[in-house]
Short mmCIF file of C-alpha atoms in Angstrom, two decimals:
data_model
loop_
_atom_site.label_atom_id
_atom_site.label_comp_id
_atom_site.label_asym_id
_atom_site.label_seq_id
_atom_site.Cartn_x
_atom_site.Cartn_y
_atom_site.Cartn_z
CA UNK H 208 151.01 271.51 368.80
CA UNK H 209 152.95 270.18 366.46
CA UNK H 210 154.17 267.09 363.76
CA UNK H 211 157.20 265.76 364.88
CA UNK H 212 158.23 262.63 361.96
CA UNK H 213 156.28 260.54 359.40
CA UNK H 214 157.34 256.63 358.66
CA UNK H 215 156.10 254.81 355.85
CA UNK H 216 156.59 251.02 355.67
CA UNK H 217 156.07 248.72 352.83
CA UNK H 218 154.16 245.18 353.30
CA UNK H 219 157.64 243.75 354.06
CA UNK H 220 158.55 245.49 357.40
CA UNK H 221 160.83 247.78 355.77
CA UNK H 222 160.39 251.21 356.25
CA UNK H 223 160.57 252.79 352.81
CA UNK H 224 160.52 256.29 354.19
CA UNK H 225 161.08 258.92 356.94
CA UNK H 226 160.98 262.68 357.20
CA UNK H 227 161.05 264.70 360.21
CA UNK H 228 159.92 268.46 361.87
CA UNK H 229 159.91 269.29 365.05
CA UNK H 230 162.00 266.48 366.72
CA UNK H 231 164.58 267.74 369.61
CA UNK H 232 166.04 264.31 369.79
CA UNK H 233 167.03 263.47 366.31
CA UNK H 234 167.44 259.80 365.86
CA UNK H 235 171.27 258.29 365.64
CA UNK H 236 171.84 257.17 361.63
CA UNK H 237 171.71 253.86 361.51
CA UNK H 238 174.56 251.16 360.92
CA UNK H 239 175.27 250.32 357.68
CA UNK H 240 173.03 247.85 356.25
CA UNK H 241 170.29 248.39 358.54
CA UNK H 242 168.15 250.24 356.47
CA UNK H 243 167.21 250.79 352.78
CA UNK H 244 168.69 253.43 350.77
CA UNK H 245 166.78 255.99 349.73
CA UNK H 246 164.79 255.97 352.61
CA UNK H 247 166.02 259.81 354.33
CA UNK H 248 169.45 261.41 353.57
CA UNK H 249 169.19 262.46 357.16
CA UNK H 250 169.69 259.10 358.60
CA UNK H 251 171.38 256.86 356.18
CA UNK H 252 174.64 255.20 357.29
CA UNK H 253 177.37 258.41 357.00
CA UNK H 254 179.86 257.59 354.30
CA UNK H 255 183.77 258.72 354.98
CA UNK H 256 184.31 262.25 353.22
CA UNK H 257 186.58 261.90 350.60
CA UNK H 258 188.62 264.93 351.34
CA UNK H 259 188.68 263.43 354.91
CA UNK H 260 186.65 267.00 356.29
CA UNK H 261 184.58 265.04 358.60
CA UNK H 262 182.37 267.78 359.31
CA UNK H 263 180.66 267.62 356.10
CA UNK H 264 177.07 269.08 355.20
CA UNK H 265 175.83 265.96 356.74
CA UNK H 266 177.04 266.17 360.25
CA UNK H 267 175.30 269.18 361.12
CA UNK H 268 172.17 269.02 362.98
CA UNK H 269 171.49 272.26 361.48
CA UNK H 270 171.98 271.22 357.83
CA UNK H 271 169.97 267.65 358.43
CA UNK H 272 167.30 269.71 359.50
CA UNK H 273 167.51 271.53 356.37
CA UNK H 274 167.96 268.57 354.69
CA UNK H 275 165.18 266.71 355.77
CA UNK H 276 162.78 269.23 355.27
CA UNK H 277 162.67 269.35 351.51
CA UNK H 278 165.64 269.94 349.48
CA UNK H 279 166.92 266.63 349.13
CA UNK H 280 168.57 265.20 345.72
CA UNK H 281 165.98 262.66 343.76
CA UNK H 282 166.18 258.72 344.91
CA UNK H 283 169.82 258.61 346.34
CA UNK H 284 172.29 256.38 345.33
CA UNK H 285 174.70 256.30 348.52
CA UNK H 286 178.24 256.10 347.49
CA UNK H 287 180.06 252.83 347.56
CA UNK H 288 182.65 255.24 349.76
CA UNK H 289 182.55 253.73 352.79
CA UNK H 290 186.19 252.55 354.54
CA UNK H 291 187.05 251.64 358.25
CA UNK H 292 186.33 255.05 359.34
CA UNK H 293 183.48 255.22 361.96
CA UNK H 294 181.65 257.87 361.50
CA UNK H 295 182.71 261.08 363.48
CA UNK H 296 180.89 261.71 366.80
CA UNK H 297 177.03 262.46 367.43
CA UNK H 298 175.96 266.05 368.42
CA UNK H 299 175.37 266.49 372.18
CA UNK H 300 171.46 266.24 371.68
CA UNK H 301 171.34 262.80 369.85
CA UNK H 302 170.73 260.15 372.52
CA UNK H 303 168.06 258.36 370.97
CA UNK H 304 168.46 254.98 369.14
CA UNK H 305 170.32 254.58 366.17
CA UNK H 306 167.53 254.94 362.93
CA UNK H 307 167.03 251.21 362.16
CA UNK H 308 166.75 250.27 365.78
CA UNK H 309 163.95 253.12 366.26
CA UNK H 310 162.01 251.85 362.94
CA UNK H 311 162.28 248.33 364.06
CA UNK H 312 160.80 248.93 367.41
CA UNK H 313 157.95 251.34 365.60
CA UNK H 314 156.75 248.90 363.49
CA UNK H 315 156.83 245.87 366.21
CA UNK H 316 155.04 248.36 368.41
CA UNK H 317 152.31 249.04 365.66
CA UNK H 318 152.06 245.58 364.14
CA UNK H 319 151.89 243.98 367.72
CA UNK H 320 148.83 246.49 368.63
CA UNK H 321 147.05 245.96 365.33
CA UNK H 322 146.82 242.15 365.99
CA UNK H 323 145.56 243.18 369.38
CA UNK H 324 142.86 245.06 367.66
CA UNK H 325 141.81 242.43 365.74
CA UNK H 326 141.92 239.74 368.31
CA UNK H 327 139.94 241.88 370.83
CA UNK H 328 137.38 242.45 368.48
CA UNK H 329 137.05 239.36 366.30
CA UNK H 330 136.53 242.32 362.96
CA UNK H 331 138.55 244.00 360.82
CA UNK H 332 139.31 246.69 363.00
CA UNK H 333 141.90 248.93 362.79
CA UNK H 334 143.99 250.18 365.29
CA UNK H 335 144.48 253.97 364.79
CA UNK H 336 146.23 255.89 367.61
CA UNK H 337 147.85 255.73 370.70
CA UNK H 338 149.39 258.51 372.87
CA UNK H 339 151.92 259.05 375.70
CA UNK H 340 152.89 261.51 377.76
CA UNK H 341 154.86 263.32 375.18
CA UNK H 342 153.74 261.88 371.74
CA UNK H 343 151.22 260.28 370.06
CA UNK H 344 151.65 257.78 367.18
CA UNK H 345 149.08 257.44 364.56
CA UNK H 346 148.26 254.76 361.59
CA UNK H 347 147.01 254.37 358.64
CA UNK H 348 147.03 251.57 356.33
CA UNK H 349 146.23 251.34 353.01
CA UNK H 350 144.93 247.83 351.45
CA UNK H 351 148.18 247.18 349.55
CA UNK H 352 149.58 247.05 352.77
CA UNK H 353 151.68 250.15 353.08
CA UNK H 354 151.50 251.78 356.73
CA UNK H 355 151.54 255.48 357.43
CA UNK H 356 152.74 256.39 360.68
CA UNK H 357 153.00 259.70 362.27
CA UNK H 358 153.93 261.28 365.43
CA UNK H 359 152.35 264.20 366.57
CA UNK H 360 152.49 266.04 369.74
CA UNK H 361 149.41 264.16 372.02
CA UNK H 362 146.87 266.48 371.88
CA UNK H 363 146.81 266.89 368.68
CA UNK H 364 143.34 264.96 366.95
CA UNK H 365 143.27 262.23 364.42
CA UNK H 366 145.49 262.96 361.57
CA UNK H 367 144.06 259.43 359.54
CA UNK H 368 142.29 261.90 357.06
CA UNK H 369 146.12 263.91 356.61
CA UNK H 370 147.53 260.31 356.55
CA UNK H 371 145.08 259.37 353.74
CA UNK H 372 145.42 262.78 352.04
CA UNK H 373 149.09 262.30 351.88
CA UNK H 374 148.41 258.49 350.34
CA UNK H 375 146.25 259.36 347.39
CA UNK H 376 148.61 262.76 346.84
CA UNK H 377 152.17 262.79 347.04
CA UNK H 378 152.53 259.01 347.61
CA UNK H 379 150.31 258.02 343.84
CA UNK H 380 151.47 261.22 342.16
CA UNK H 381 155.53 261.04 343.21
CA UNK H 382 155.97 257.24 344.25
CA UNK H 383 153.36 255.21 342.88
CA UNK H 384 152.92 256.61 339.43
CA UNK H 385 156.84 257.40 339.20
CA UNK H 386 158.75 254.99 336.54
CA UNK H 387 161.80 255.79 338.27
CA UNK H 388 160.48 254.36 342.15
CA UNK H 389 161.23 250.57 342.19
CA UNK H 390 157.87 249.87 344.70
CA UNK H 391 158.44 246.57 346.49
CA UNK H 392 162.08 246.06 345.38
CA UNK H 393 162.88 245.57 348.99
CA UNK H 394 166.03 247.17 347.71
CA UNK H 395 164.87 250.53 347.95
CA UNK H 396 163.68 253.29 349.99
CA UNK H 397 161.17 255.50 348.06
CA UNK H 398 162.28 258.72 348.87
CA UNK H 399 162.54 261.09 346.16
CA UNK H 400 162.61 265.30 345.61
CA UNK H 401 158.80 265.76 344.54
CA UNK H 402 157.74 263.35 346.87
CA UNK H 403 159.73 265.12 349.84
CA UNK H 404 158.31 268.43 348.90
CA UNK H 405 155.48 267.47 348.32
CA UNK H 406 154.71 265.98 351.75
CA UNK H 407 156.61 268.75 353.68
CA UNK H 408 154.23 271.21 351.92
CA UNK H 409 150.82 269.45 353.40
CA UNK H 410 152.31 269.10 356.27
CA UNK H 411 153.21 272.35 357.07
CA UNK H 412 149.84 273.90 355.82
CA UNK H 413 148.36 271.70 358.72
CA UNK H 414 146.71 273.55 361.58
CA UNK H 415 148.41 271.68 364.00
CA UNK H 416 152.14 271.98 362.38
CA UNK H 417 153.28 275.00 364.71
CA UNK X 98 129.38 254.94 376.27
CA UNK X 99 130.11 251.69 377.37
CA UNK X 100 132.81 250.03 379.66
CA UNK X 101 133.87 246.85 378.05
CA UNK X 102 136.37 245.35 380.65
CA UNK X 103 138.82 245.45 383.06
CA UNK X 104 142.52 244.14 383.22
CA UNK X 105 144.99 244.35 386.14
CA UNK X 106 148.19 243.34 384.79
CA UNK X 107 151.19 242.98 387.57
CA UNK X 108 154.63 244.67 387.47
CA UNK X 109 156.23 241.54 385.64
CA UNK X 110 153.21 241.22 382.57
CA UNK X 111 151.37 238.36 383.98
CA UNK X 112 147.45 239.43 384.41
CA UNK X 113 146.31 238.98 388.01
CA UNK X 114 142.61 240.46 387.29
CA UNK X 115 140.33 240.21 384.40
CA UNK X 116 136.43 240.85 384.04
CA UNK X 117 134.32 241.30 381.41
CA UNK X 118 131.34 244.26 381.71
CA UNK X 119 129.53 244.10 378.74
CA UNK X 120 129.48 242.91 375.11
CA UNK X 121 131.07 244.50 372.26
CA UNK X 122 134.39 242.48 372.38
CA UNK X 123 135.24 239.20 371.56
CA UNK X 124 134.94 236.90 374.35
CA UNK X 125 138.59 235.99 374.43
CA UNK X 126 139.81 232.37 376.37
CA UNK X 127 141.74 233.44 379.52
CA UNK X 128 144.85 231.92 377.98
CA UNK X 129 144.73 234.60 374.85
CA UNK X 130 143.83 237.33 377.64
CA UNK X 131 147.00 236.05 379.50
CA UNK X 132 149.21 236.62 375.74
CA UNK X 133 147.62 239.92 375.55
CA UNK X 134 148.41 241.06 378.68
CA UNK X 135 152.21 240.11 378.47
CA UNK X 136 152.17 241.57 374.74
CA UNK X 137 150.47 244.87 376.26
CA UNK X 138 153.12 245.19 378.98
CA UNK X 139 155.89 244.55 376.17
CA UNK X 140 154.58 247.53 373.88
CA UNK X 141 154.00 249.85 377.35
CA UNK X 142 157.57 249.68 377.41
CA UNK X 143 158.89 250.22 374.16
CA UNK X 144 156.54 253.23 373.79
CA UNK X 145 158.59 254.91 376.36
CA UNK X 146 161.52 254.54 374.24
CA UNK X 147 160.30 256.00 370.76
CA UNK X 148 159.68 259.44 372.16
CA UNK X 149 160.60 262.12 369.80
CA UNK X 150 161.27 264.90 372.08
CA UNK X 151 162.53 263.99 375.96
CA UNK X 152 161.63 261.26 378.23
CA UNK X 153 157.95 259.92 377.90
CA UNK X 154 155.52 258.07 379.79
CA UNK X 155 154.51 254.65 378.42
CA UNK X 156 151.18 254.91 376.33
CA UNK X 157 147.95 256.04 378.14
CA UNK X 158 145.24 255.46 375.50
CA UNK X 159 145.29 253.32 372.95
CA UNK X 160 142.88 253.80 370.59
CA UNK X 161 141.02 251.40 367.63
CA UNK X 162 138.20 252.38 365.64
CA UNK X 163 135.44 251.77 367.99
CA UNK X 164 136.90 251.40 371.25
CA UNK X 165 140.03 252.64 373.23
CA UNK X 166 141.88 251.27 376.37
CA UNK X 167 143.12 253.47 378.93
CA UNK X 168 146.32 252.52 381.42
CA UNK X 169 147.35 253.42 384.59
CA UNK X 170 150.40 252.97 385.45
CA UNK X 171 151.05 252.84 389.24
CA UNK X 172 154.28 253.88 390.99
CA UNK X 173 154.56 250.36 391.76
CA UNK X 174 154.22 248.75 387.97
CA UNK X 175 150.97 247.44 388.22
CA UNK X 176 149.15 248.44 385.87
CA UNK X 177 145.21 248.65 385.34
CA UNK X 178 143.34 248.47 381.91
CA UNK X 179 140.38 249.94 381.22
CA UNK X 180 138.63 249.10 378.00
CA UNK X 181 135.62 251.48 377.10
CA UNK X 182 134.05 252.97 373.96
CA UNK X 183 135.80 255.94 372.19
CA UNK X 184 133.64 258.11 373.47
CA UNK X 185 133.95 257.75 376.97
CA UNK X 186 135.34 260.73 379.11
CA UNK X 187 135.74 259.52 382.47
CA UNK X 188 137.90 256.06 381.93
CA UNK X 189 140.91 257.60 383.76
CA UNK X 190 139.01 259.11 386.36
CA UNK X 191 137.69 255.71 387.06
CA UNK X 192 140.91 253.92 386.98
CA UNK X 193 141.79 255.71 390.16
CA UNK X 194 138.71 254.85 392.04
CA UNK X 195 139.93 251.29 390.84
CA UNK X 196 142.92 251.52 391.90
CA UNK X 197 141.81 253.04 395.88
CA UNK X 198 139.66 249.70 395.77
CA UNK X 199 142.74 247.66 394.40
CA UNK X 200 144.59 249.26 397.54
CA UNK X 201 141.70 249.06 399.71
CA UNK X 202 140.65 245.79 398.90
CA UNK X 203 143.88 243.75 398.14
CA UNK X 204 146.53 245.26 399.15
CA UNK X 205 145.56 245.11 402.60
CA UNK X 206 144.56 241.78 402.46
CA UNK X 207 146.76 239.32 404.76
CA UNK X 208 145.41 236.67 403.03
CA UNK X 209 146.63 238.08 398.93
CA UNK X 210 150.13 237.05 397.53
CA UNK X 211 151.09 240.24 396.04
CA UNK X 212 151.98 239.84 392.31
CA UNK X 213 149.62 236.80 392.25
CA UNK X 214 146.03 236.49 390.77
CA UNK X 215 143.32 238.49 392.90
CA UNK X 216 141.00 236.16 394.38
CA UNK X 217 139.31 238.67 396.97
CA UNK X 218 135.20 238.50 396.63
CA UNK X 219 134.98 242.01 398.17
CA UNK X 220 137.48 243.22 395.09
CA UNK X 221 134.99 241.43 392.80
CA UNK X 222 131.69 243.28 394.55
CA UNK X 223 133.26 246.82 394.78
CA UNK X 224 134.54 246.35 390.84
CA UNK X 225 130.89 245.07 389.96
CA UNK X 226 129.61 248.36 392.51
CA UNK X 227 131.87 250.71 390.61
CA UNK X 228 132.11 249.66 386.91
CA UNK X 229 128.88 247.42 386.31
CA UNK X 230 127.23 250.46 387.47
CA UNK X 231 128.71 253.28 385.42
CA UNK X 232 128.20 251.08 382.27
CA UNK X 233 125.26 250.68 380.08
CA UNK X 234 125.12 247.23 380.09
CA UNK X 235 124.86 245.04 383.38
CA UNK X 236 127.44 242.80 385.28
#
């Protein structure tokens, strides 16, 4: 069993925040402009190395696994770098979507089955998992509107509670509470050093996180 | 443990089938059921797609707080919907026995457009046999 990538979205559709673990198909990084800064170093639009080395720390899958598992510089400015240059090839084993495709079709997928929910049973019902063949997706979502999704290998159990844990932990103590995070900007990702650590630790204390 | 309803959605989205069992759900008009249906076969798709490791299936449960839905997905696209309580263990089990009667009942019907609502009373009786029966609450 096992916790393959966490997606936080804000209560404007963007997603503020991704990490990943155990994911053999890491997603494309998105085009430019498709998604927030500061949202994962792993999967941010690459910008042209200045000393032209194109296979920079970044191109790795190795070193964005690294990289995405903790140590990660505080909210990330990317550099205004960026020229003509496309960014060099994908490795071999990245044939998913590119990132902002992938967190636009998670969060139609989630928001589209939540207002099932509630039409099918006329409450305020949440929706709270679903699972595949390979996966399953969980939710949670808090009442200011921010949604937690995870995917975790499907037959794993509800993770709400570890959703909720990681709400009223790392996300008040590290994003909420932080001067420095710009919530709601809708400029801004929220990713940050503590927060990252802080998350990677829970999750990898879970009993399920093999 | 409760079965709430049944949906049989075709291989296009359009629901051929749809039956209530017993209460617990909104009664829904058969125009929002029709919406749903499409939207369902919309989101069956994508989920394929987000799969972190490998190919996937589409989803197979869907769960809320109080009640889940369970899909089949048949070699042919149709798929059948089964919406019960959380709790209930043998919704997939079940969607096969509805899916031999789907095969028995329909599909060998001369007188059933495929892809086109079911309007076959034995269907109806063998659904209200098999489900009405296994749920708490009568047809």
């Amino acid at each position: 069993m096992t916790v393959h990538s966490l997606y936080i979205f804000d209560r404007h559709c963007n997603c503020v925040y991704y990490q990943d673990w155990h994911r053999t198909k890491p997603p494309k990084p998105a085009v430019e402009g498709g998604i927030l800064p500061a949202v994962s170093r792993a999967v941010t639009p690459r910008a042209a190395s200045s000393d032209g080395n194109t296979t920079s720390t970044f191109t790795s899958p190795r070193n964005t696994l690294n990289l995405s598992s903790g140590i990660v510089v505080a909210v990330n400015e990317e550099p205004q770098a960026r020229n003509a240059i496309e960014p060099p090839a994908q490795p071999p084993s990245s044939t998913g979507l590119p990132f902002d495709e992938e967190t636009k079709l998670v969060y139609g997928v989630i928001l589209s089955l939540r207002n099932m929910v509630k039409k099918l049973t006329k409450r305020d019902e949440q929706f709270t998992n679903y699972r595949t063949s390979t996966y399953k997706m969980h939710l949670y979502e808090t009442i200011s509107g921010y949604k937690f999704v995870m995917l975790t290998d499907p037959r794993a159990d509800s993770v709400r509670f570890i959703l909720r844990q990681l709400y009223s932990g790392p996300f008040m103590d590290y994003v909420v509470r932080n001067p420095i995070v710009d919530m709601d900007s809708r400029e801004h990702g929220i990713d940050n050093e503590y927060f990252r650590a802080s998350v990677d630790r829970i999750i990898r204390g879970l009993s399920i996180f093999q | 443990m409760a079965i709430f309803g049944l949906w049989v959605i075709n291989k296009a989205g359009g629901l051929v089938y749809q039956r209530n069992f017993s209460d617990g759900l909104a009664q829904l008009s058969m125009n929002e059921y029709l919406v749903m249906a499409g939207t369902l076969h919309g989101i069956h798709a994508i989920t394929s797609r987000l799969s972190p490791t490998g190919s996937s299936s589409g989803a197979q449960v869907i769960e809320a707080e109080t009640f889940k839905m369970t899909i089949l997905l048949t070699a042919t696209g149709t798929k059948f919907v089964l919406l019960t309580s959380l709790s209930d263990p043998s919704a997939e089990s079940l969607l096969q026995k509805v899916y031999e009667i789907y095969a028995d009942a329909t599909m060998k019907n001369p007188f059933h457009t495929p892809e086109m609502p079911i309007r076959s009373e034995k269907f109806d009786v063998r659904i209200g046999n098999l489900l009405g029966a296994s749920s708490s609450g009568a047809v």
